[in-house]
mmCIF file of C-alpha atoms in Angstrom:
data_model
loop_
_atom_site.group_PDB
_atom_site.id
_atom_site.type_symbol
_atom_site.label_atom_id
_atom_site.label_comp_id
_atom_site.label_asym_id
_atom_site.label_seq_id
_atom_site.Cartn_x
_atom_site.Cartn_y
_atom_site.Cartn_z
ATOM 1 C CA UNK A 6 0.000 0.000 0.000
ATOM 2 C CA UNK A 7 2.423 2.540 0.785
ATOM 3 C CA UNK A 8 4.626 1.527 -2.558
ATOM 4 C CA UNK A 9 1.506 2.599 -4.372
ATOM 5 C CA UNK A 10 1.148 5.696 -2.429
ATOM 6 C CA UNK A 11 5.049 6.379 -3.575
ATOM 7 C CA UNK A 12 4.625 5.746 -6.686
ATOM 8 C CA UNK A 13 1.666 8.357 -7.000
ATOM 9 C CA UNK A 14 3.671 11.060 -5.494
ATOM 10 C CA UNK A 15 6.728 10.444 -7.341
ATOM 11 C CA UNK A 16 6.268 12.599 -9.845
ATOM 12 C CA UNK A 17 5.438 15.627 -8.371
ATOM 13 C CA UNK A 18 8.202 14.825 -5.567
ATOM 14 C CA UNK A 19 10.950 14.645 -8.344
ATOM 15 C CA UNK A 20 9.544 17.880 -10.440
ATOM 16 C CA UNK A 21 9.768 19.830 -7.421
ATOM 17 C CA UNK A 22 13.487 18.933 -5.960
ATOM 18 C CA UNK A 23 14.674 19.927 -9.582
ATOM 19 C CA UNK A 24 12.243 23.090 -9.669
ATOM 20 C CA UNK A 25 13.848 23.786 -5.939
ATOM 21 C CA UNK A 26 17.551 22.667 -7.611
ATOM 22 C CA UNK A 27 16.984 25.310 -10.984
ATOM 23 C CA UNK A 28 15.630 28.055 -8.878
ATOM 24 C CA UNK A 29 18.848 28.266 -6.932
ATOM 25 C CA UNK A 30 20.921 28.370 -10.241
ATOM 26 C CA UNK A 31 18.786 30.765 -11.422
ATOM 27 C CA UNK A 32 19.276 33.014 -8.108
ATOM 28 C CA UNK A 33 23.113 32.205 -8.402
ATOM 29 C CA UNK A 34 23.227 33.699 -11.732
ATOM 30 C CA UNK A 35 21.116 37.001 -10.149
ATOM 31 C CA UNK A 36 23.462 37.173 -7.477
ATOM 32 C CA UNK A 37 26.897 37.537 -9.825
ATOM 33 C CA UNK A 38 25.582 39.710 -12.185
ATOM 34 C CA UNK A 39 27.770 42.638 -11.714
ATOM 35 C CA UNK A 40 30.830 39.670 -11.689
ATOM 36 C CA UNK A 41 33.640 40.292 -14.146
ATOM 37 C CA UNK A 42 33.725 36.941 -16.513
ATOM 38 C CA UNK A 43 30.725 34.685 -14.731
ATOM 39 C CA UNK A 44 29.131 32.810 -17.180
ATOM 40 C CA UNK A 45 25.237 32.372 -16.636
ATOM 41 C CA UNK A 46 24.118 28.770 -15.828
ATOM 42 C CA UNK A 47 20.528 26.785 -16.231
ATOM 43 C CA UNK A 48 19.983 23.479 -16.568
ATOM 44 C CA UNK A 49 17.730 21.513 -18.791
ATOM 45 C CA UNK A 50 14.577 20.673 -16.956
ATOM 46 C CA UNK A 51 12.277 18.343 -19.294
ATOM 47 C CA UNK A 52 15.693 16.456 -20.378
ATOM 48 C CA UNK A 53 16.314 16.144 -16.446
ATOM 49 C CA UNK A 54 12.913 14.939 -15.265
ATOM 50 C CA UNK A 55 12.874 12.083 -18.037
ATOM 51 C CA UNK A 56 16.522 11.442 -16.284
ATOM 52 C CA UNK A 57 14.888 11.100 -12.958
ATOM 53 C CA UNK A 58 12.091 9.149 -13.902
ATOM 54 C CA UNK A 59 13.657 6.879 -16.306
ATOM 55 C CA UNK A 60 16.681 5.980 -13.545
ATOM 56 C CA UNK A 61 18.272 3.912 -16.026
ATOM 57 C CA UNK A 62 19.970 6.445 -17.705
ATOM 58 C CA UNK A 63 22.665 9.002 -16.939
ATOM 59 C CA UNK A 64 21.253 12.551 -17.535
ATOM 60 C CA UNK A 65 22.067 13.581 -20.924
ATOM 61 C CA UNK A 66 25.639 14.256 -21.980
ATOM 62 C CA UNK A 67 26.753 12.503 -18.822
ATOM 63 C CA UNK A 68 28.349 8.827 -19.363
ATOM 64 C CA UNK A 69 27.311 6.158 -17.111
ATOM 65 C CA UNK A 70 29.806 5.527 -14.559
ATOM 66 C CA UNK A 71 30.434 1.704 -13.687
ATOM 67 C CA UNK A 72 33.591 2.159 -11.278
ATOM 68 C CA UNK A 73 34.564 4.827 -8.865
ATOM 69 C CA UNK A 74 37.512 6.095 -10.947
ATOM 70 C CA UNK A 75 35.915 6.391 -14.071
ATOM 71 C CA UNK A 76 36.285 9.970 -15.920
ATOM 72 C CA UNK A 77 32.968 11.272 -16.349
ATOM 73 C CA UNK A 78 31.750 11.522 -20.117
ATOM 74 C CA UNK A 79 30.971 15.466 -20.389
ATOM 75 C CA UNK A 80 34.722 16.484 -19.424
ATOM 76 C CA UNK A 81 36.716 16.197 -16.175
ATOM 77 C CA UNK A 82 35.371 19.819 -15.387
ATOM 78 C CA UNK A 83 31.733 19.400 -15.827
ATOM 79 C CA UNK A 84 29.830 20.483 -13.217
ATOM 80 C CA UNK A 85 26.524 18.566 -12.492
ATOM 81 C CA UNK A 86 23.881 18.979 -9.744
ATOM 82 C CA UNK A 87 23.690 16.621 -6.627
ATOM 83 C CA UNK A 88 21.348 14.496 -8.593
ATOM 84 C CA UNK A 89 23.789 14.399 -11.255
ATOM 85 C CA UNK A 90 21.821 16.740 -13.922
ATOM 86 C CA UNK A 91 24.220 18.495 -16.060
ATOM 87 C CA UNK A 92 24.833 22.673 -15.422
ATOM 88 C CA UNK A 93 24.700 24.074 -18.510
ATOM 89 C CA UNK A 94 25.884 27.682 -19.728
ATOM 90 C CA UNK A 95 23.541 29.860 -21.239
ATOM 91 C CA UNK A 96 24.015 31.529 -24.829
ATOM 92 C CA UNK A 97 24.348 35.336 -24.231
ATOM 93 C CA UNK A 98 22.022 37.075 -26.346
ATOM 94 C CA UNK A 99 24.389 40.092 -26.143
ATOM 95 C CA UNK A 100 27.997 40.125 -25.688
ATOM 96 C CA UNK A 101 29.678 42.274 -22.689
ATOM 97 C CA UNK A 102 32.346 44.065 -21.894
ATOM 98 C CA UNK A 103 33.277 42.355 -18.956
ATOM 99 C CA UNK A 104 32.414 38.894 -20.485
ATOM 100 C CA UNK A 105 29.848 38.561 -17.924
ATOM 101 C CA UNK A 106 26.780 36.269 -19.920
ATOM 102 C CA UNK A 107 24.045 37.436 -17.180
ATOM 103 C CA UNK A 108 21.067 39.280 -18.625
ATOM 104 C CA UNK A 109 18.778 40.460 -16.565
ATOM 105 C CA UNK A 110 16.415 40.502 -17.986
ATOM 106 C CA UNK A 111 16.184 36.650 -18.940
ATOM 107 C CA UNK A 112 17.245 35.917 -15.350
ATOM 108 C CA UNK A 113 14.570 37.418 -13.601
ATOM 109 C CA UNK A 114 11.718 35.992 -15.960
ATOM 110 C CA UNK A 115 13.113 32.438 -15.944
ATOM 111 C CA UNK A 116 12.771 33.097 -12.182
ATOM 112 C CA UNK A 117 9.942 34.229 -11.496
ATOM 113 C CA UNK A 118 8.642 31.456 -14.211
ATOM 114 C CA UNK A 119 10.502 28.589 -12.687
ATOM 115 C CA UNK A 120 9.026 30.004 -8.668
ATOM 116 C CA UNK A 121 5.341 30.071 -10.709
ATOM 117 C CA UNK A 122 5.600 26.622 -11.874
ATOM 118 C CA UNK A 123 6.847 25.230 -8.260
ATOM 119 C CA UNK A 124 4.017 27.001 -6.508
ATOM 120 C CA UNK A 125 1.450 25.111 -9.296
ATOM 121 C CA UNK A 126 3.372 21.673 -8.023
ATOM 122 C CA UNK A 127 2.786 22.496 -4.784
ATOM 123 C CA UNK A 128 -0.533 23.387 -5.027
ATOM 124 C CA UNK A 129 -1.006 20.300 -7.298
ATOM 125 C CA UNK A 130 0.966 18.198 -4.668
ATOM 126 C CA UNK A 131 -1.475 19.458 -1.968
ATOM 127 C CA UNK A 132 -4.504 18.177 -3.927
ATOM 128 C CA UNK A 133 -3.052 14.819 -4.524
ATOM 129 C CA UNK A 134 -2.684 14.732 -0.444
ATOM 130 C CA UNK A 135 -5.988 16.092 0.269
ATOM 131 C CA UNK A 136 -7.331 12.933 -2.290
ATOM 132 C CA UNK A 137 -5.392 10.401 -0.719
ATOM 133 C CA UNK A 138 -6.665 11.809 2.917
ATOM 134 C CA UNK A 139 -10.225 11.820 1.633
ATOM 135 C CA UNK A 140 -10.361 7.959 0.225
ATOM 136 C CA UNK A 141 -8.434 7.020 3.695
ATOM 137 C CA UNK A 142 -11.200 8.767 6.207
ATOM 138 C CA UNK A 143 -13.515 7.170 3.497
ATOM 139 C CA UNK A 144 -16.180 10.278 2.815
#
C-alpha cells in the first residue's frame, strides 16, 4: 500500500526537488551579475525529469559511470547537480564588456517562471494529499 502511495507522489516529488535545484541556479546567476567573466548557468529541466524518472539512464551528456575512478563523459570539469543533472551555460544574447553572460532581464523571468511553476506543483501536490486523505477517512 504505501509503494503505491510512492509511486503516485513520485512525480510531483521529483519535479519539485529539480524546480527547488533550478531556482537556486537561477538566483546564483542574479546574485553575480555585476561579476567580471561569470558565465550564466541553467539546466535543462524536461531532459532532467525524463533522467529522474527513467533511472536507467545518466542525464544527458553525462556517461554512465560503472567504477569509482571512471572519468565522467561530459569532461573532467563538468559540473553537475547533486542528482547528477548536467549545469549548462547559457548563450548570451548580447555580448559584454566584462564577459559577464548574465542578462537580466532573462534571469529574472526564468525566475519568477521557474518560482510560478513550483508554486502550481505544490498546489497540485497538496490536492493529490488532500485525495489520498479523503479515500483514507472514506467520505
Amino acid at each position: 500500500m504505501l509503494g503505491k502511495i510512492n509511486n503516485h507522489l513520485k512525480f510531483n516529488e521529483l519535479a519539485l526537488s529539480l524546480r527547488s535545484q533550478r531556482q537556486e541556479v537561477l538566483a546564483s546567476n542574479i546574485a553575480n551579475a555585476d561579476t567580471p567573466h561569470y558565465k550564466a548557468r541553467d539546466i535543462d529541466f524536461s531532459a532532467a525529469m525524463q533522467s529522474a524518472l527513467a533511472r536507467t539512464q545518466p542525464p544527458a551528456g553525462v556517461l554512465q559511470q560503472t567504477q569509482g575512478g571512471h572519468i565522467g563523459g561530459a569532461g573532467q570539469n563538468a559540473e553537475t547537480l547533486a542528482n547528477g543533472t548536467p549545469l549548462l551555460y547559457r548563450t548570451p544574447a548580447q555580448g559584454a564588456v566584462d564577459g559577464n553572460t548574465v542578462d537580466m532581464d532573462a534571469e529574472r523571468n526564468a525566475f519568477a517562471d521557474n518560482a510560478l511553476r513550483y508554486e502550481a506543483g505544490v498546489t497540485f501536490l497538496n490536492m493529490q494529499i488532500r485525495g489520498l486523505l479523503t479515500a483514507i477517512q472514506g467520505q
